[in-house]
Coordinates of N, CA and C in Angstrom, one line a residue:
X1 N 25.1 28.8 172.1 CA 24.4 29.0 170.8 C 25.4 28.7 169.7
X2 N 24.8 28.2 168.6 CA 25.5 28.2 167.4 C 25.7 29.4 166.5
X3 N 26.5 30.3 166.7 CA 27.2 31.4 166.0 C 27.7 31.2 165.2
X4 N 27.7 31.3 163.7 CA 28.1 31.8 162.6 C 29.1 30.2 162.7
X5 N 28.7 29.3 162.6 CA 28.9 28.0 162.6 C 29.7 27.2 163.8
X6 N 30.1 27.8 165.2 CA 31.3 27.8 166.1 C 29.7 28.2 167.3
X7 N 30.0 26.8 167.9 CA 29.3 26.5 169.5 C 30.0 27.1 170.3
X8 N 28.9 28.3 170.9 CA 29.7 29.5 171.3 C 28.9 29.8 172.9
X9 N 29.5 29.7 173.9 CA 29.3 29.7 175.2 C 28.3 31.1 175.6
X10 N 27.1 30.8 176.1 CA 26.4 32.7 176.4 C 26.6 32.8 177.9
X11 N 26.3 34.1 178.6 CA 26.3 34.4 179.6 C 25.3 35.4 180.0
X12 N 25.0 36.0 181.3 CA 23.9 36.9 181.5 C 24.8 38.2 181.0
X13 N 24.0 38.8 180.5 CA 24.7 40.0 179.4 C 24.7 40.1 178.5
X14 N 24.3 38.9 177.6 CA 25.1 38.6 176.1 C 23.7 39.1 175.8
X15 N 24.1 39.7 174.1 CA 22.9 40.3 173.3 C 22.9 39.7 172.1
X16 N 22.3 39.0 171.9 CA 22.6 37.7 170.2 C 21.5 38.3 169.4
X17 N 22.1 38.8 168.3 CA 21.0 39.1 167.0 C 21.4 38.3 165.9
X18 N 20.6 37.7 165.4 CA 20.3 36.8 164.5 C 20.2 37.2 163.1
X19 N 20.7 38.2 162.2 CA 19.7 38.2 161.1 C 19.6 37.2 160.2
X20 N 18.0 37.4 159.3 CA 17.3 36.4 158.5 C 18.7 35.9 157.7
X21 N 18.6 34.6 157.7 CA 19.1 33.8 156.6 C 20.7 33.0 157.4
X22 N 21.0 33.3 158.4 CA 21.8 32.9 159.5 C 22.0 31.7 159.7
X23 N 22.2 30.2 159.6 CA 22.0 29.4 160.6 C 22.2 29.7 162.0
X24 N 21.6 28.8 162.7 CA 21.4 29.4 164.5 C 21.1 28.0 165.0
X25 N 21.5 28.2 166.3 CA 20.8 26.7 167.2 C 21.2 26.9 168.5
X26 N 20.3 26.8 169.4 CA 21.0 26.5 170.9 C 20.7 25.2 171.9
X27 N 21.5 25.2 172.7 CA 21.6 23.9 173.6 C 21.7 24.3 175.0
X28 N 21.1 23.8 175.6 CA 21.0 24.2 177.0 C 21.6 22.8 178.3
X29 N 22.4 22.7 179.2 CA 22.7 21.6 179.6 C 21.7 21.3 180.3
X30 N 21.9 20.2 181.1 CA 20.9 19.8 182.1 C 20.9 19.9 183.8
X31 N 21.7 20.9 183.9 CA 22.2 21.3 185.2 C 21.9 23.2 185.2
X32 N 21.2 23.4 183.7 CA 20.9 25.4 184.4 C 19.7 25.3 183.0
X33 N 19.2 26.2 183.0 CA 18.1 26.6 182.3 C 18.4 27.8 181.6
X34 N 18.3 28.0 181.0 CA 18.1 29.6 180.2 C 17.3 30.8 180.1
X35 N 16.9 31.8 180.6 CA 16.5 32.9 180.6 C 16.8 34.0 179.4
X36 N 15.8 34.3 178.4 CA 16.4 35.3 177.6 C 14.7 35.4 176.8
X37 N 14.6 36.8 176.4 CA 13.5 37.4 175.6 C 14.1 37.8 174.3
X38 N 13.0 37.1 173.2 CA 13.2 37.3 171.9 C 12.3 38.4 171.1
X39 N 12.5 38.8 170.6 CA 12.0 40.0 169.8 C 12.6 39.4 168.0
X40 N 11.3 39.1 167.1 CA 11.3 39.0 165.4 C 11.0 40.2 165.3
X41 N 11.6 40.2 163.6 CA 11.0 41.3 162.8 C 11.2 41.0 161.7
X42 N 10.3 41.7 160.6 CA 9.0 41.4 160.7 C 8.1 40.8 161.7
X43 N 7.1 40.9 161.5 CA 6.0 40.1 162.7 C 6.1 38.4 161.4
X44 N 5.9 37.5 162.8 CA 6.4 35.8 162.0 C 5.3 35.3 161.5
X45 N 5.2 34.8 160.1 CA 3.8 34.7 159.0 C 3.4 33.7 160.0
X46 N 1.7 33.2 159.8 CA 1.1 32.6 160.2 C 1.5 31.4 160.1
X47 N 2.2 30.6 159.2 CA 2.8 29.5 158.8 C 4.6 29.1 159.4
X48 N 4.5 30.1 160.5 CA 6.0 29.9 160.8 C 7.5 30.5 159.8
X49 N 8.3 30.6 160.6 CA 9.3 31.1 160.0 C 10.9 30.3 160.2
X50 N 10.5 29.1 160.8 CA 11.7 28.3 161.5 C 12.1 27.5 159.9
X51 N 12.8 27.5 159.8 CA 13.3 26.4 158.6 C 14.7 25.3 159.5
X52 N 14.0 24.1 159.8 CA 15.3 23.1 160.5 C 16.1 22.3 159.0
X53 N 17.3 22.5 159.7 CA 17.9 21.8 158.4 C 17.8 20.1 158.4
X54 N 17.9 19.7 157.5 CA 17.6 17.8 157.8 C 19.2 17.5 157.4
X55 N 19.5 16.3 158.5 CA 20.5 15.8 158.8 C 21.1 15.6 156.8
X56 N 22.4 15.3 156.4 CA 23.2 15.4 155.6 C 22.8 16.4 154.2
X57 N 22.1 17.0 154.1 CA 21.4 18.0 153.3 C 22.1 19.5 153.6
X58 N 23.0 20.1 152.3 CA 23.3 21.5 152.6 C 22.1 22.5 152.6
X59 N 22.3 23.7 153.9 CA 21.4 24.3 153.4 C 21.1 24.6 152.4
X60 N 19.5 25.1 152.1 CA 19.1 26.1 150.3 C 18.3 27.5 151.4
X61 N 19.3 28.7 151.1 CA 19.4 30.0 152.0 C 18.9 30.6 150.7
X62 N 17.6 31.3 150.3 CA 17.8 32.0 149.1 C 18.6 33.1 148.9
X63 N 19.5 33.5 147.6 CA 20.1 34.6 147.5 C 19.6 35.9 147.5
X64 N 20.6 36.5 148.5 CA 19.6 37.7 148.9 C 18.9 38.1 150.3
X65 N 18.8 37.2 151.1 CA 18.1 37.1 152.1 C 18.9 37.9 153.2
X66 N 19.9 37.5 153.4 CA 21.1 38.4 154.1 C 21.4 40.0 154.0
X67 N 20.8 41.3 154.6 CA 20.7 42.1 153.9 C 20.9 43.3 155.1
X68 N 21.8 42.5 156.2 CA 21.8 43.6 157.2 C 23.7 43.7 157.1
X69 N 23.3 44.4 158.6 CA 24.7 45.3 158.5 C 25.3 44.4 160.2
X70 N 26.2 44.1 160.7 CA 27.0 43.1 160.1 C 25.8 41.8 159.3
X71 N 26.3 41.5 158.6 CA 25.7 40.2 157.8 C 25.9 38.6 158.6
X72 N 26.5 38.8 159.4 CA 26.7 37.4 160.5 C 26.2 37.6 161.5
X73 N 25.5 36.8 162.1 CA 24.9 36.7 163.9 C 26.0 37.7 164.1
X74 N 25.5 38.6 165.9 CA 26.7 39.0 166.6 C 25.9 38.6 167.9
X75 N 27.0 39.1 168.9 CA 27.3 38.2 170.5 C 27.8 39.3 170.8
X76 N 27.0 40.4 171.8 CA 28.2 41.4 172.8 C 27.6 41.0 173.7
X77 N 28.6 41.3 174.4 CA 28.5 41.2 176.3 C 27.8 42.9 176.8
X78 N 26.9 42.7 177.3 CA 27.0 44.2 177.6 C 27.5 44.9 178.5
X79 N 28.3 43.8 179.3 CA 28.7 44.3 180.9 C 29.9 44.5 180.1
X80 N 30.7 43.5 179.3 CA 31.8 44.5 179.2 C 31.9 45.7 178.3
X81 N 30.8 45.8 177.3 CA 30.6 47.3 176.5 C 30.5 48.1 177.5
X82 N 29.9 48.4 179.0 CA 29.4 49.4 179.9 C 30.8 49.9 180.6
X83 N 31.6 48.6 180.7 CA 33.0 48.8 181.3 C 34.0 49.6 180.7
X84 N 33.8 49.6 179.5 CA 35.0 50.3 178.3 C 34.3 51.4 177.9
X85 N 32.9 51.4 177.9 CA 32.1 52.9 177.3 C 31.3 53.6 177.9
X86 N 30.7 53.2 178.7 CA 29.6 53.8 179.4 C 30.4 55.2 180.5
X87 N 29.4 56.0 180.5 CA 29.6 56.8 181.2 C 28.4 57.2 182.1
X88 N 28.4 56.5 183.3 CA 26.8 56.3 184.4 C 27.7 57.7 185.3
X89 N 28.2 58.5 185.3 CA 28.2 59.7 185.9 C 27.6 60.7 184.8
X90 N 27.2 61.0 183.5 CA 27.3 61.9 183.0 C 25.3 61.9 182.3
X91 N 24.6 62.9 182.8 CA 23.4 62.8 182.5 C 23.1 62.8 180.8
X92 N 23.5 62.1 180.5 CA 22.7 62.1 179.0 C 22.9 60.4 179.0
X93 N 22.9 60.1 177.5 CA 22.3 58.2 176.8 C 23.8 58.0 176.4
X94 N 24.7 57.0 176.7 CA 25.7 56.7 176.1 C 25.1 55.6 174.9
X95 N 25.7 55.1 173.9 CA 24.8 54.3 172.9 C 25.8 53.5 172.1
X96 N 25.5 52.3 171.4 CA 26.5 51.7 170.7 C 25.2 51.0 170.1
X97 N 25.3 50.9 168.6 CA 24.3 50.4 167.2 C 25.5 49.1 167.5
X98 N 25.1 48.0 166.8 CA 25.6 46.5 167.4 C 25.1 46.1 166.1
X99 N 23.6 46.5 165.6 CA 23.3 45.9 164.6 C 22.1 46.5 163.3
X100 N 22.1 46.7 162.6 CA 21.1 47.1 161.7 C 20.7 46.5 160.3
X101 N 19.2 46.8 159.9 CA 18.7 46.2 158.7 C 17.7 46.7 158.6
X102 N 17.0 46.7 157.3 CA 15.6 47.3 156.9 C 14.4 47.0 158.0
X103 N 14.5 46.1 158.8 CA 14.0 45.7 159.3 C 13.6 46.5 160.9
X104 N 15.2 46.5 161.2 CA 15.5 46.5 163.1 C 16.8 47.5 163.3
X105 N 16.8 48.4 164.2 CA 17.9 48.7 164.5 C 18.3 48.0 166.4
X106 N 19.5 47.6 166.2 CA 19.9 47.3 167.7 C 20.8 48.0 168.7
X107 N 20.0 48.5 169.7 CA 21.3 49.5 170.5 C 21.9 49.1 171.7
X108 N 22.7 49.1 172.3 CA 22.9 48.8 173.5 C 23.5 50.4 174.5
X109 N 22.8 50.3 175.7 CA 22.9 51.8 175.9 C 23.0 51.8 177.2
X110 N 23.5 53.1 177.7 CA 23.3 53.4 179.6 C 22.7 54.8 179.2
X111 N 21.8 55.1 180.4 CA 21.5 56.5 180.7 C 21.8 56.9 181.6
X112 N 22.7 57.5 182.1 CA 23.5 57.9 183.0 C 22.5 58.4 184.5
X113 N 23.5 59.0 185.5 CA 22.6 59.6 186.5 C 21.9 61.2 186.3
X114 N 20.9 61.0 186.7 CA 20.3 62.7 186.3 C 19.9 62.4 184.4
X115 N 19.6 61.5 184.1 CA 19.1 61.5 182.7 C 18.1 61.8 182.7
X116 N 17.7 62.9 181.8 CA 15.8 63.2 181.3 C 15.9 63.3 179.7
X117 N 15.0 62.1 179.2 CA 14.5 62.2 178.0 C 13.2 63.1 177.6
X118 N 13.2 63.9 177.2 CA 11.8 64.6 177.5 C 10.7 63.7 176.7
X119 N 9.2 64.0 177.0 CA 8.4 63.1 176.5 C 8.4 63.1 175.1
X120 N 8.3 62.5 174.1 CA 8.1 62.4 172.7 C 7.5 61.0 172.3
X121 N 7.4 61.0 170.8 CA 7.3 59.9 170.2 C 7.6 59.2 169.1
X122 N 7.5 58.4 168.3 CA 8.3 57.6 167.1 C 7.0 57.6 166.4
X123 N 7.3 58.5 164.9 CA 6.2 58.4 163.7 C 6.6 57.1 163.1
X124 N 7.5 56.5 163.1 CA 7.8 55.4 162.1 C 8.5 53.9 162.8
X125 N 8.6 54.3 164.0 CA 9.3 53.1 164.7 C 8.2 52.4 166.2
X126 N 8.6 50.9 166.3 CA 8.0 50.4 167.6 C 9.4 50.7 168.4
X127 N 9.3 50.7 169.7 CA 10.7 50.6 170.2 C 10.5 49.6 171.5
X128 N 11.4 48.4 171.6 CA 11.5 47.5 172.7 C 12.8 48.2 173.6
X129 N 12.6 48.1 174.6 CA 13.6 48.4 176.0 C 13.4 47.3 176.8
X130 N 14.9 46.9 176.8 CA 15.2 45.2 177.9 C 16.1 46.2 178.7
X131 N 15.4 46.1 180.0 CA 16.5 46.6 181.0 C 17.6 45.6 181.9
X132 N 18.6 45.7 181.8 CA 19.8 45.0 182.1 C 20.4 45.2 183.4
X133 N 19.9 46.4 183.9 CA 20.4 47.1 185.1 C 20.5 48.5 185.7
X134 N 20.6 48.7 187.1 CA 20.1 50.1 187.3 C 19.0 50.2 187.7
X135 N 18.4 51.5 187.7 CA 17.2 51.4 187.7 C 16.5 53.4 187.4
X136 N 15.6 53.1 186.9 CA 14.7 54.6 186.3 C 13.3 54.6 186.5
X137 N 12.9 55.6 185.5 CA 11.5 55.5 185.8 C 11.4 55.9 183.8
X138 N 10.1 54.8 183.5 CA 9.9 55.5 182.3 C 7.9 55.8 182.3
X139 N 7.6 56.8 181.3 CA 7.0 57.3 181.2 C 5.7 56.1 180.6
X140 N 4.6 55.3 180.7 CA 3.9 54.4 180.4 C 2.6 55.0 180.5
X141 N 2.0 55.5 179.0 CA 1.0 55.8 179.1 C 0.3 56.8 180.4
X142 N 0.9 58.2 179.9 CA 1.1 59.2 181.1 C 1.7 59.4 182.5
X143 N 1.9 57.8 182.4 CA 2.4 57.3 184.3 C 3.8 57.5 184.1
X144 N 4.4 57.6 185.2 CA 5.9 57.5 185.4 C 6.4 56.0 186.4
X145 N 6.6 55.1 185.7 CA 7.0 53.6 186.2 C 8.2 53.5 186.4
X146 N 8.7 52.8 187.3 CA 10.0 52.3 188.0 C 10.2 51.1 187.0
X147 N 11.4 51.6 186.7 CA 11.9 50.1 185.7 C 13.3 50.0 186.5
X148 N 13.2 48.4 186.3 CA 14.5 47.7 187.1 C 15.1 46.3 185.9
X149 N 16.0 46.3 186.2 CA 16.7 44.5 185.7 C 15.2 43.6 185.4
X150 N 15.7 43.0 184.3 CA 14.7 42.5 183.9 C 13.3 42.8 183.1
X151 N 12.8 44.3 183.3 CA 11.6 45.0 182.7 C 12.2 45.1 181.4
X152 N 10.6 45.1 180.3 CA 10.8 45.0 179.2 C 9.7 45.9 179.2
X153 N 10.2 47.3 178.3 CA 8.7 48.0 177.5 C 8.8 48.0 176.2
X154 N 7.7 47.4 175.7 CA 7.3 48.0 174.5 C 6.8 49.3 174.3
X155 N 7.1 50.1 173.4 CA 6.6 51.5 173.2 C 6.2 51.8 171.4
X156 N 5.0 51.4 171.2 CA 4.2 51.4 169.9 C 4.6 52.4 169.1
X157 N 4.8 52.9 167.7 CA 5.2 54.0 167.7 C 3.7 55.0 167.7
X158 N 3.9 56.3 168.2 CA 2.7 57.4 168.2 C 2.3 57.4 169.4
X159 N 3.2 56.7 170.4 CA 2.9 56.6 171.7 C 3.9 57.6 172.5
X160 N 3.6 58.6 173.2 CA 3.8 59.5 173.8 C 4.9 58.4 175.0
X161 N 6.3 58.7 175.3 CA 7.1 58.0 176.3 C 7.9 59.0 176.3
X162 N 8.5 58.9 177.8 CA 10.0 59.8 178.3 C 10.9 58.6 179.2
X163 N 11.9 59.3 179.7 CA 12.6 58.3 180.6 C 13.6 59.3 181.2
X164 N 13.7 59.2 182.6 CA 14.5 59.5 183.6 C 15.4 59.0 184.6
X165 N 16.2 59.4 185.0 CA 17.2 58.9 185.9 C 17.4 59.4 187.2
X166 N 17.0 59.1 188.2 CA 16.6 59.7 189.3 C 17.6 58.8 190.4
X167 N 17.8 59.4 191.8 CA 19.1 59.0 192.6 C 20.7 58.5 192.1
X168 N 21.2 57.9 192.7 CA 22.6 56.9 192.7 C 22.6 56.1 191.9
X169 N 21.8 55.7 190.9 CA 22.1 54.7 189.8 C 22.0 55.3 188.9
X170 N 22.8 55.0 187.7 CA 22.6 54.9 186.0 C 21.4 53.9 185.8
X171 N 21.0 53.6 184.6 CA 20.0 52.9 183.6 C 20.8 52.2 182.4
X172 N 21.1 51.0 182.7 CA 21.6 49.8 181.3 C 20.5 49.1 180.7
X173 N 20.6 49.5 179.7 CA 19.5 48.8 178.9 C 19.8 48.2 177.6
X174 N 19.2 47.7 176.6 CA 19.2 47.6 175.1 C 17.5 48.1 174.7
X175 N 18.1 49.1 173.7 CA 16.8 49.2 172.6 C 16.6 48.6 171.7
X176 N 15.6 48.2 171.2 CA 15.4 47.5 169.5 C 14.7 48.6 168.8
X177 N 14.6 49.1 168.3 CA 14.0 50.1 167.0 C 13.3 49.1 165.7
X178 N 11.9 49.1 165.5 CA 11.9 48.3 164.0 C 10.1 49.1 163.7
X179 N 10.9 49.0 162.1 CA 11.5 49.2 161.5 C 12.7 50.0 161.8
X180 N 13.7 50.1 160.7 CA 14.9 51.0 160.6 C 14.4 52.1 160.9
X181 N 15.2 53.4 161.4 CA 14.9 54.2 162.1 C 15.2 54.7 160.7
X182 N 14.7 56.1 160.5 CA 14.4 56.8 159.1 C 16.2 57.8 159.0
X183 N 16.3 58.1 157.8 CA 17.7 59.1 157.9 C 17.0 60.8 158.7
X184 N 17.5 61.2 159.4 CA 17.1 62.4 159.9 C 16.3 61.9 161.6
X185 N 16.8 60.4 161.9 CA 16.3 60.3 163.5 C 14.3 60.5 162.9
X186 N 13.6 59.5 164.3 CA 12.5 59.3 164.7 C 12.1 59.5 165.6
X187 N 12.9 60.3 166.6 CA 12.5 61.2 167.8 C 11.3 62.2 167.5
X188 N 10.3 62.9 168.5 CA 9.6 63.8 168.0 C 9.1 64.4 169.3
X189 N 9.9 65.2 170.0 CA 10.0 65.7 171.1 C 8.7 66.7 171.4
X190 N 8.1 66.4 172.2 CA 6.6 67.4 172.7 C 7.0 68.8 173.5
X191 N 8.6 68.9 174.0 CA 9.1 69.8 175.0 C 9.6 71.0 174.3

């Protein structure tokens, strides 16, 4: 991908956030394909939100548009965040914010073994969960579902969800939060 102007090599792990006003580009060779789920925010106007630049032309970025926190693309690996931080012995959510804006908060996270989130829900936030590895069970519309590598839940906010960790594995995930999560947390625990 093109990162903050520097063609920058990705791998299974990497978590690329984009914020508005960034240039961005990626290239794929012709010997592997690419695998990865995108999540916008805002929802993308009906007219598109791609702006391509034309060959010798500087971009026109309007001022302003840049309004998150770091202000440049970022790139974590999450296998090696889990290696340096994670704690998959200890039952509760280890967590690392990677990225925020009015818009989105970004987390990258493990839930250890023996994790219970109790059921609750979000007055103000949707919440996306990309599971990376491990494996749990989350709570989907009263059911209790087995999530593994690869599962993606969306959880609407006002929607009743839990999550657990049950046997010999931790739970590696990333959350997306959007809008920005409020000052005072958007948890709203039913327990």
């Amino acid at each position: 991908i093109l990162l903050n102007a520097v063609w920058t090599p990705i791998k299974p792990g990497d978590v690329h956030v984009n914020p508005r006003g960034n240039i961005h580009a990626t290239t794929v060779g012709k010997s592997s394909d690419l695998k990865f789920i995108s999540v916008f925010t805002p929802l993308i106007p009906a007219s598109g939100d791609t702006n391509f630049l034309k060959d010798g032309q500087a971009p026109n970025i309007p001022q302003g548009l840049t309004d998150a926190s770091p202000e440049q693309s970022v790139l974590v690996n999450y296998h090696e965040w889990y290696a340096a931080s994670a704690k998959p012995d200890e039952a509760k959510i280890a967590s690392k914010t990677i990225f925020t804006s009015p818009r989105a908060v970004v987390m990258i996270r493990d839930a250890g073994k023996g994790t219970y989130i109790a059921p609750h829900f979000h007055a103000t936030t949707d919440e996306v969960v990309v599971v990376l590895g491990g494996s749990g069970e989350i709570m989907v519309n009263g059911e209790w579902m087995p999530v593994k590598v690869g599962d993606v839940h969306v959880n609407p906010r006002g929607i009743i969800h839990s999550t657990q960790v049950k046997g010999g594995c931790d739970l590696k995930f990333v959350s997306g939060f959007t809008p920005l999560i409020p000052p005072g947390g958007d948890t709203n625990f039913l327990e």
